Amino acid sequence: MIARRAALAQLGIAATAVLTGCGIVGPWFPKYRFRLTVMMETPGGLRTGSSVYEVKTSRTGEWLPASPNQMGFAVRGQSVVVDLPGAALFTTLDPGWLGSVMINASEYHHRQTRSPSGLIEPAEIRAIAGDPVQLVLPRRFSDDDWNTGYPKMVRFRNERDPASVEWVNPDNLSASFGAGIRLNGLTVQITQDPVGLGLSQRLAWLSDYARSGKRLNGSTNIAIADNLANNNLGAGAFLSDD
């Protein structure tokens, strides 16, 4: 049995090598962790919150017919929470944004140069993972409105009621939280600290919504007719343990 398992393992390694050589399987990327910190100005002074994320990066091979050189990100972690007078600000989890924010921030601050092909390469990830300098996130990484340096943010009118979630505008937080509330800044920094996954102790409904696949409006219907936060977000927007 042991010999058979060893033979199968060798066969798997050989098959992977063949596929990689043919450009079907993409390169291997190292995992890394980073801390996202959100700083808020309030009439009572500065308030902050932070969360550590672990990122696994992947890329399909050059000759994969359906999606060549397609980037993918798997992220572990939970929302940043900043408690404010009367409510709390929550960032949301977007694997695409979280997986690429360190790359974008490094390039924005001229710490890393993208390869001539424009693709993310393992050497780029290794360089970023070895750089402990804290980087300030800009509002946007470029002139494109979609290329934002900020994650999407929400609040709950009542944290016990997931359907009460609402989008908040990071450029006008006083509209959601009251006069004198504004962003002071966001930073990212490579860290070896553990990933925090305890948000379900605060949002007791998270586990049930994750198991059932419900959106925060309580529906499992795949049709989405508007941009309301409770119709579009699920438990995975706040906690991911992939």
Tab-separated table of C-alpha atoms in Angstrom:
chain	number	residue	atom	x	y	z
A	1	MET	CA	0.000	0.000	0.000
A	2	ILE	CA	2.810	2.409	0.911
A	3	ALA	CA	4.619	1.607	-2.329
A	4	ARG	CA	1.405	2.197	-4.307
A	5	ARG	CA	0.834	5.573	-2.628
A	6	ALA	CA	4.435	6.548	-3.358
A	7	ALA	CA	3.989	5.572	-6.996
A	8	LEU	CA	0.769	7.591	-7.243
A	9	ALA	CA	2.450	10.576	-5.617
A	10	GLN	CA	5.324	10.369	-8.096
A	11	LEU	CA	2.819	10.092	-10.938
A	12	GLY	CA	1.056	13.220	-9.660
A	13	ILE	CA	4.339	15.138	-9.475
A	14	ALA	CA	5.236	14.025	-12.992
A	15	ALA	CA	1.812	15.016	-14.336
A	16	THR	CA	2.075	18.446	-12.709
A	17	ALA	CA	5.518	18.915	-14.199
A	18	VAL	CA	4.213	18.024	-17.659
A	19	LEU	CA	1.238	20.367	-17.335
A	20	THR	CA	3.442	23.190	-16.048
A	21	GLY	CA	5.898	22.631	-18.872
A	22	CYS	CA	3.039	22.853	-21.356
A	23	GLY	CA	1.828	26.088	-19.771
A	24	ILE	CA	-1.457	24.638	-18.448
A	25	VAL	CA	-0.711	25.038	-14.724
A	26	GLY	CA	0.486	28.463	-13.637
A	27	PRO	CA	3.461	29.256	-11.389
A	28	TRP	CA	3.552	28.682	-7.648
A	29	PHE	CA	3.124	31.771	-5.430
A	30	PRO	CA	4.067	31.964	-1.741
A	31	LYS	CA	1.406	32.767	0.865
A	32	TYR	CA	1.751	35.964	2.853
A	33	ARG	CA	-0.071	37.942	5.541
A	34	PHE	CA	-0.709	41.646	5.838
A	35	ARG	CA	-2.475	43.965	8.245
A	36	LEU	CA	-5.070	46.463	7.047
A	37	THR	CA	-5.555	49.376	9.455
A	38	VAL	CA	-8.351	51.961	9.270
A	39	MET	CA	-7.959	55.248	11.160
A	40	MET	CA	-10.903	57.535	11.858
A	41	GLU	CA	-11.138	61.101	13.130
A	42	THR	CA	-13.976	61.687	15.595
A	43	PRO	CA	-14.913	64.641	17.812
A	44	GLY	CA	-13.493	62.599	20.696
A	45	GLY	CA	-10.186	61.844	18.991
A	46	LEU	CA	-8.630	59.194	16.763
A	47	ARG	CA	-10.162	55.708	16.619
A	48	THR	CA	-8.620	52.768	14.787
A	49	GLY	CA	-9.314	49.183	13.835
A	50	SER	CA	-7.244	46.572	12.027
A	51	SER	CA	-7.371	43.026	10.721
A	52	VAL	CA	-4.780	40.526	9.452
A	53	TYR	CA	-5.370	38.700	6.170
A	54	GLU	CA	-3.638	35.677	4.661
A	55	VAL	CA	-3.469	35.650	0.868
A	56	LYS	CA	-2.971	32.708	-1.479
A	57	THR	CA	-2.278	33.835	-5.041
A	58	SER	CA	-2.698	31.671	-8.134
A	59	ARG	CA	-2.437	32.065	-11.890
A	60	THR	CA	-3.557	29.727	-14.621
A	61	GLY	CA	-1.120	28.663	-17.302
A	62	GLU	CA	-0.473	30.474	-20.536
A	63	TRP	CA	-2.081	27.811	-22.695
A	64	LEU	CA	-5.172	27.053	-20.641
A	65	PRO	CA	-7.876	27.398	-23.340
A	66	ALA	CA	-10.724	28.838	-21.275
A	67	SER	CA	-8.840	31.404	-19.173
A	68	PRO	CA	-5.087	31.750	-19.822
A	69	ASN	CA	-3.040	33.728	-17.268
A	70	GLN	CA	-6.086	34.256	-15.066
A	71	MET	CA	-5.240	35.555	-11.587
A	72	GLY	CA	-7.060	34.196	-8.548
A	73	PHE	CA	-6.921	34.971	-4.840
A	74	ALA	CA	-8.067	33.045	-1.764
A	75	VAL	CA	-8.166	35.165	1.387
A	76	ARG	CA	-8.565	34.280	5.070
A	77	GLY	CA	-9.569	36.965	7.534
A	78	GLN	CA	-12.389	39.171	8.739
A	79	SER	CA	-13.669	42.723	8.477
A	80	VAL	CA	-11.886	45.630	10.049
A	81	VAL	CA	-14.225	47.109	12.659
A	82	VAL	CA	-13.912	50.660	13.956
A	83	ASP	CA	-16.292	51.458	16.801
A	84	LEU	CA	-17.680	54.960	16.503
A	85	PRO	CA	-20.208	56.917	18.557
A	86	GLY	CA	-23.556	55.215	18.021
A	87	ALA	CA	-22.439	52.660	15.421
A	88	ALA	CA	-19.423	50.860	13.943
A	89	LEU	CA	-17.767	50.963	10.550
A	90	PHE	CA	-17.084	47.573	8.907
A	91	THR	CA	-14.909	46.998	5.882
A	92	THR	CA	-16.069	44.216	3.556
A	93	LEU	CA	-14.059	41.285	2.228
A	94	ASP	CA	-13.445	41.246	-1.509
A	95	PRO	CA	-10.846	38.592	-2.427
A	96	GLY	CA	-9.915	40.449	-5.606
A	97	TRP	CA	-9.294	43.712	-3.755
A	98	LEU	CA	-7.574	42.097	-0.757
A	99	GLY	CA	-5.474	39.834	-2.977
A	100	SER	CA	-4.149	42.689	-5.092
A	101	VAL	CA	-3.990	45.618	-2.651
A	102	MET	CA	-0.406	44.920	-1.512
A	103	ILE	CA	0.713	44.668	-5.140
A	104	ASN	CA	-1.086	47.879	-6.088
A	105	ALA	CA	0.188	49.718	-3.014
A	106	SER	CA	3.768	48.601	-3.650
A	107	GLU	CA	3.616	49.738	-7.260
A	108	TYR	CA	1.928	53.008	-6.306
A	109	HIS	CA	4.771	53.788	-3.929
A	110	HIS	CA	7.369	52.651	-6.512
A	111	ARG	CA	8.592	49.762	-4.412
A	112	GLN	CA	7.968	47.129	-7.029
A	113	THR	CA	8.086	46.998	-10.815
A	114	ARG	CA	5.679	44.786	-12.728
A	115	SER	CA	7.332	42.338	-15.109
A	116	PRO	CA	7.527	43.316	-18.821
A	117	SER	CA	4.601	41.001	-19.570
A	118	GLY	CA	2.418	42.877	-17.082
A	119	LEU	CA	1.657	39.641	-15.222
A	120	ILE	CA	2.042	39.130	-11.508
A	121	GLU	CA	5.062	36.884	-10.964
A	122	PRO	CA	6.164	34.835	-7.918
A	123	ALA	CA	9.282	37.012	-7.528
A	124	GLU	CA	7.054	40.063	-7.145
A	125	ILE	CA	5.039	38.382	-4.389
A	126	ARG	CA	8.230	37.240	-2.627
A	127	ALA	CA	9.599	40.796	-2.711
A	128	ILE	CA	6.378	42.237	-1.315
A	129	ALA	CA	6.167	39.551	1.393
A	130	GLY	CA	9.702	40.412	2.490
A	131	ASP	CA	9.094	44.159	2.745
A	132	PRO	CA	7.772	45.163	6.213
A	133	VAL	CA	7.361	48.889	5.437
A	134	GLN	CA	3.909	50.284	6.216
A	135	LEU	CA	2.237	51.760	3.121
A	136	VAL	CA	-0.502	54.403	3.079
A	137	LEU	CA	-3.351	53.576	0.711
A	138	PRO	CA	-4.382	56.321	-1.727
A	139	ARG	CA	-8.040	56.952	-2.446
A	140	ARG	CA	-7.372	55.567	-5.933
A	141	PHE	CA	-4.364	53.823	-7.416
A	142	SER	CA	-4.984	55.446	-10.800
A	143	ASP	CA	-7.388	57.827	-12.507
A	144	ASP	CA	-9.828	54.954	-13.063
A	145	ASP	CA	-12.735	55.222	-10.650
A	146	TRP	CA	-12.846	51.435	-10.173
A	147	ASN	CA	-9.151	51.176	-9.203
A	148	THR	CA	-9.830	52.126	-5.612
A	149	GLY	CA	-7.391	52.064	-2.732
A	150	TYR	CA	-10.255	51.647	-0.252
A	151	PRO	CA	-12.391	48.569	0.414
A	152	LYS	CA	-16.165	48.877	0.393
A	153	MET	CA	-17.518	49.895	3.794
A	154	VAL	CA	-20.819	49.419	5.618
A	155	ARG	CA	-22.575	49.966	8.914
A	156	PHE	CA	-25.461	48.174	10.634
A	157	ARG	CA	-28.349	50.126	12.074
A	158	ASN	CA	-28.650	47.133	14.429
A	159	GLU	CA	-25.820	44.575	14.503
A	160	ARG	CA	-28.245	41.847	15.611
A	161	ASP	CA	-30.199	42.353	12.374
A	162	PRO	CA	-28.104	41.547	9.275
A	163	ALA	CA	-30.753	43.071	6.996
A	164	SER	CA	-30.065	46.476	8.541
A	165	VAL	CA	-26.688	46.725	6.790
A	166	GLU	CA	-26.096	49.878	4.723
A	167	TRP	CA	-23.337	51.076	2.428
A	168	VAL	CA	-21.361	54.056	3.706
A	169	ASN	CA	-19.507	56.573	1.569
A	170	PRO	CA	-15.844	56.778	2.649
A	171	ASP	CA	-15.724	60.302	1.239
A	172	ASN	CA	-18.669	61.423	3.372
A	173	LEU	CA	-18.739	59.355	6.554
A	174	SER	CA	-20.427	62.126	8.519
A	175	ALA	CA	-23.608	61.358	6.543
A	176	SER	CA	-23.699	57.896	8.163
A	177	PHE	CA	-22.018	58.485	11.520
A	178	GLY	CA	-22.563	62.129	12.391
A	179	ALA	CA	-20.712	65.423	12.233
A	180	GLY	CA	-16.964	65.349	12.713
A	181	ILE	CA	-16.491	61.722	11.601
A	182	ARG	CA	-14.049	61.249	8.725
A	183	LEU	CA	-11.332	58.926	7.522
A	184	ASN	CA	-7.864	59.787	8.713
A	185	GLY	CA	-6.218	57.151	6.506
A	186	LEU	CA	-5.764	53.464	5.675
A	187	THR	CA	-2.498	51.530	5.750
A	188	VAL	CA	-1.287	48.055	4.810
A	189	GLN	CA	1.770	46.268	6.180
A	190	ILE	CA	3.255	42.795	5.843
A	191	THR	CA	3.093	40.891	9.138
A	192	GLN	CA	3.584	37.453	10.663
A	193	ASP	CA	0.765	38.005	13.156
A	194	PRO	CA	-2.032	35.411	13.281
A	195	VAL	CA	-5.193	35.842	11.242
A	196	GLY	CA	-8.129	36.912	13.413
A	197	LEU	CA	-11.380	34.983	12.870
A	198	GLY	CA	-13.491	35.839	15.909
A	199	LEU	CA	-16.033	38.202	14.362
A	200	SER	CA	-18.851	35.652	14.718
A	201	GLN	CA	-18.683	36.260	18.463
A	202	ARG	CA	-19.837	39.797	17.762
A	203	LEU	CA	-22.135	39.093	14.790
A	204	ALA	CA	-23.861	35.970	16.103
A	205	TRP	CA	-25.768	35.358	12.845
A	206	LEU	CA	-22.625	34.977	10.714
A	207	SER	CA	-22.226	31.206	11.089
A	208	ASP	CA	-25.853	30.467	10.221
A	209	TYR	CA	-25.783	32.732	7.160
A	210	ALA	CA	-22.517	31.170	6.006
A	211	ARG	CA	-23.908	27.623	6.292
A	212	SER	CA	-27.185	28.441	4.558
A	213	GLY	CA	-25.696	30.672	1.848
A	214	LYS	CA	-28.203	33.402	2.627
A	215	ARG	CA	-27.647	37.000	1.683
A	216	LEU	CA	-28.100	39.484	4.484
A	217	ASN	CA	-31.694	40.124	3.431
A	218	GLY	CA	-32.392	36.468	4.336
A	219	SER	CA	-32.860	35.336	0.728
A	220	THR	CA	-31.087	32.530	-1.126
A	221	ASN	CA	-32.548	33.633	-4.459
A	222	ILE	CA	-29.719	34.175	-6.946
A	223	ALA	CA	-31.492	37.105	-8.643
A	224	ILE	CA	-30.302	40.538	-7.489
A	225	ALA	CA	-32.332	43.498	-8.680
A	226	ASP	CA	-30.585	46.458	-7.068
A	227	ASN	CA	-27.435	47.651	-5.305
A	228	LEU	CA	-28.731	47.616	-1.735
A	229	ALA	CA	-26.101	46.221	0.640
A	230	ASN	CA	-28.413	43.638	2.238
A	231	ASN	CA	-29.414	42.287	-1.181
A	232	ASN	CA	-25.828	41.904	-2.361
A	233	LEU	CA	-23.739	40.902	0.661
A	234	GLY	CA	-23.516	37.574	2.451
A	235	ALA	CA	-21.554	36.272	5.429
A	236	GLY	CA	-18.458	35.928	3.258
A	237	ALA	CA	-18.268	39.704	3.005
A	238	PHE	CA	-17.318	39.793	6.696
A	239	LEU	CA	-15.539	36.532	7.509
A	240	SER	CA	-13.602	34.023	5.414
A	241	ASP	CA	-11.756	30.964	6.653
A	242	ASP	CA	-10.863	29.390	3.282
